[in-house]
């Protein structure tokens, strides 16, 4: 499995995100829904694109 660093940091812990070659089933740390995705925090946190793009997430990103 090849991993690449993402330009974004985790909304949960602030650590870097990685992009995997193949999607894995993951549970969003915010809404608790499951998705197949390739981007996850180096610490294992996953935030789905719906939660990541939520207007409230912009506030979290600007403060953190």
N, C-alpha and C. Protein backbone atom coordinates (compact mmCIF):
# COMPACT_ATOMS: atom_id res chain seq x y z
N UNK A 1 0.84 -1.18 0.00
CA UNK A 1 0.00 0.00 0.00
C UNK A 1 0.88 1.24 0.00
N UNK A 2 0.68 2.12 -0.97
CA UNK A 2 1.41 3.37 -1.04
C UNK A 2 0.57 4.46 -0.39
N UNK A 3 1.21 5.29 0.40
CA UNK A 3 0.51 6.38 1.07
C UNK A 3 1.14 7.70 0.67
N UNK A 4 0.29 8.71 0.43
CA UNK A 4 0.76 10.05 0.12
C UNK A 4 0.22 11.00 1.17
N UNK A 5 0.98 12.05 1.49
CA UNK A 5 0.49 13.05 2.43
C UNK A 5 -0.49 13.97 1.72
N UNK A 6 -1.51 14.37 2.44
CA UNK A 6 -2.51 15.30 1.94
C UNK A 6 -2.15 16.71 2.41
N UNK A 7 -2.57 17.76 1.68
CA UNK A 7 -2.27 19.12 2.13
C UNK A 7 -3.12 19.54 3.34
N UNK A 8 -4.09 18.72 3.73
CA UNK A 8 -4.98 19.05 4.84
C UNK A 8 -4.56 18.34 6.11
N UNK A 9 -4.98 18.88 7.24
CA UNK A 9 -4.75 18.25 8.52
C UNK A 9 -6.07 17.75 9.08
N UNK A 10 -6.00 16.78 9.96
CA UNK A 10 -7.16 16.15 10.56
C UNK A 10 -7.98 17.17 11.38
N UNK A 11 -9.29 17.14 11.21
CA UNK A 11 -10.16 18.01 12.00
C UNK A 11 -10.23 17.57 13.45
N UNK A 12 -9.91 16.32 13.72
CA UNK A 12 -10.02 15.78 15.08
C UNK A 12 -8.76 16.08 15.89
N UNK A 13 -7.57 15.79 15.33
CA UNK A 13 -6.34 15.93 16.11
C UNK A 13 -5.31 16.90 15.51
N UNK A 14 -5.52 17.34 14.27
CA UNK A 14 -4.60 18.28 13.65
C UNK A 14 -3.39 17.66 12.98
N UNK A 15 -3.27 16.34 13.04
CA UNK A 15 -2.14 15.66 12.41
C UNK A 15 -2.39 15.53 10.90
N UNK A 16 -1.35 15.22 10.12
CA UNK A 16 -1.50 15.10 8.66
C UNK A 16 -2.44 13.97 8.25
N UNK A 17 -3.02 14.17 7.07
CA UNK A 17 -3.87 13.17 6.44
C UNK A 17 -3.03 12.41 5.43
N UNK A 18 -3.39 11.15 5.18
CA UNK A 18 -2.73 10.36 4.15
C UNK A 18 -3.78 9.86 3.17
N UNK A 19 -3.36 9.62 1.93
CA UNK A 19 -4.24 9.08 0.90
C UNK A 19 -3.73 7.70 0.53
N UNK A 20 -4.61 6.70 0.66
CA UNK A 20 -4.25 5.32 0.35
C UNK A 20 -4.63 5.02 -1.10
N UNK A 21 -4.01 3.99 -1.68
CA UNK A 21 -4.31 3.60 -3.06
C UNK A 21 -5.68 2.97 -3.22
N UNK A 22 -6.12 2.22 -2.22
CA UNK A 22 -7.40 1.53 -2.32
C UNK A 22 -8.34 1.99 -1.21
N UNK A 23 -9.61 2.16 -1.53
CA UNK A 23 -10.58 2.60 -0.51
C UNK A 23 -10.75 1.55 0.59
N UNK A 24 -11.01 2.03 1.79
CA UNK A 24 -11.33 1.17 2.92
C UNK A 24 -12.61 1.65 3.55
N UNK A 25 -13.35 0.74 4.17
CA UNK A 25 -14.59 1.09 4.88
C UNK A 25 -14.21 1.77 6.19
N UNK A 26 -14.69 3.01 6.39
CA UNK A 26 -14.35 3.77 7.58
C UNK A 26 -15.58 4.45 8.15
N UNK A 27 -15.57 4.68 9.45
CA UNK A 27 -16.67 5.38 10.13
C UNK A 27 -16.25 6.81 10.40
N UNK A 28 -17.10 7.76 10.01
CA UNK A 28 -16.82 9.17 10.24
C UNK A 28 -16.82 9.45 11.74
N UNK A 29 -15.81 10.15 12.21
CA UNK A 29 -15.67 10.48 13.62
C UNK A 29 -16.71 11.50 14.08
N UNK A 30 -17.39 12.16 13.14
CA UNK A 30 -18.37 13.18 13.51
C UNK A 30 -19.80 12.66 13.38
N UNK A 31 -20.20 12.17 12.19
CA UNK A 31 -21.59 11.74 11.99
C UNK A 31 -21.81 10.26 12.24
N UNK A 32 -20.72 9.49 12.36
CA UNK A 32 -20.75 8.05 12.63
C UNK A 32 -21.30 7.20 11.48
N UNK A 33 -21.48 7.78 10.29
CA UNK A 33 -21.87 6.99 9.12
C UNK A 33 -20.63 6.35 8.54
N UNK A 34 -20.80 5.23 7.81
CA UNK A 34 -19.65 4.55 7.22
C UNK A 34 -19.57 4.82 5.72
N UNK A 35 -18.33 4.92 5.24
CA UNK A 35 -18.05 5.23 3.85
C UNK A 35 -16.82 4.46 3.40
N UNK A 36 -16.73 4.20 2.10
CA UNK A 36 -15.50 3.69 1.50
C UNK A 36 -14.73 4.91 1.03
N UNK A 37 -13.51 5.10 1.55
CA UNK A 37 -12.73 6.28 1.20
C UNK A 37 -11.25 5.95 1.25
N UNK A 38 -10.44 6.86 0.72
CA UNK A 38 -9.00 6.64 0.68
C UNK A 38 -8.21 7.61 1.56
N UNK A 39 -8.87 8.60 2.14
CA UNK A 39 -8.16 9.59 2.94
C UNK A 39 -8.47 9.41 4.41
N UNK A 40 -7.41 9.31 5.22
CA UNK A 40 -7.55 9.08 6.66
C UNK A 40 -6.39 9.77 7.37
N UNK A 41 -6.59 10.13 8.61
CA UNK A 41 -5.55 10.74 9.44
C UNK A 41 -4.47 9.70 9.76
N UNK A 42 -3.24 10.14 9.96
CA UNK A 42 -2.17 9.23 10.34
C UNK A 42 -2.47 8.53 11.66
N UNK A 43 -3.36 9.11 12.47
CA UNK A 43 -3.77 8.50 13.73
C UNK A 43 -5.05 7.68 13.60
N UNK A 44 -5.54 7.53 12.37
CA UNK A 44 -6.71 6.69 12.12
C UNK A 44 -8.04 7.41 12.14
N UNK A 45 -8.07 8.72 12.36
CA UNK A 45 -9.33 9.46 12.35
C UNK A 45 -9.82 9.62 10.91
N UNK A 46 -11.13 9.52 10.74
CA UNK A 46 -11.73 9.71 9.42
C UNK A 46 -12.90 10.67 9.56
N UNK A 47 -12.97 11.67 8.67
CA UNK A 47 -14.09 12.60 8.61
C UNK A 47 -14.60 12.57 7.17
N UNK A 48 -15.88 12.24 6.98
CA UNK A 48 -16.45 12.14 5.63
C UNK A 48 -16.48 13.51 4.96
N UNK A 49 -16.65 13.52 3.66
CA UNK A 49 -16.64 14.78 2.92
C UNK A 49 -17.82 15.67 3.29
N UNK A 50 -18.97 15.07 3.65
CA UNK A 50 -20.12 15.89 4.07
C UNK A 50 -19.78 16.69 5.32
N UNK A 51 -19.19 16.03 6.31
CA UNK A 51 -18.82 16.72 7.55
C UNK A 51 -17.64 17.66 7.33
N UNK A 52 -16.67 17.24 6.50
CA UNK A 52 -15.50 18.08 6.22
C UNK A 52 -15.93 19.39 5.58
N UNK A 53 -16.92 19.34 4.68
CA UNK A 53 -17.37 20.53 3.95
C UNK A 53 -18.49 21.28 4.64
N UNK A 54 -18.92 20.81 5.79
CA UNK A 54 -19.98 21.48 6.55
C UNK A 54 -19.48 22.87 6.96
N UNK A 55 -20.35 23.89 6.94
CA UNK A 55 -19.91 25.25 7.32
C UNK A 55 -19.26 25.30 8.72
N UNK A 56 -19.71 24.46 9.63
CA UNK A 56 -19.11 24.43 10.96
C UNK A 56 -17.67 23.96 10.94
N UNK A 57 -17.33 23.10 9.97
CA UNK A 57 -15.96 22.61 9.85
C UNK A 57 -15.01 23.75 9.48
N UNK A 58 -15.50 24.71 8.71
CA UNK A 58 -14.66 25.86 8.34
C UNK A 58 -14.28 26.65 9.59
N UNK A 59 -15.19 26.75 10.53
CA UNK A 59 -14.89 27.44 11.78
C UNK A 59 -13.81 26.68 12.55
N UNK A 60 -13.94 25.37 12.62
CA UNK A 60 -12.94 24.55 13.32
C UNK A 60 -11.58 24.73 12.66
N UNK A 61 -11.53 24.66 11.32
CA UNK A 61 -10.25 24.80 10.62
C UNK A 61 -9.63 26.16 10.86
N UNK A 62 -10.44 27.23 10.88
CA UNK A 62 -9.88 28.57 11.05
C UNK A 62 -9.37 28.78 12.48
N UNK A 63 -10.02 28.19 13.46
CA UNK A 63 -9.59 28.35 14.85
C UNK A 63 -8.38 27.47 15.15
N UNK A 64 -8.41 26.25 14.67
CA UNK A 64 -7.32 25.32 14.96
C UNK A 64 -6.15 25.56 14.05
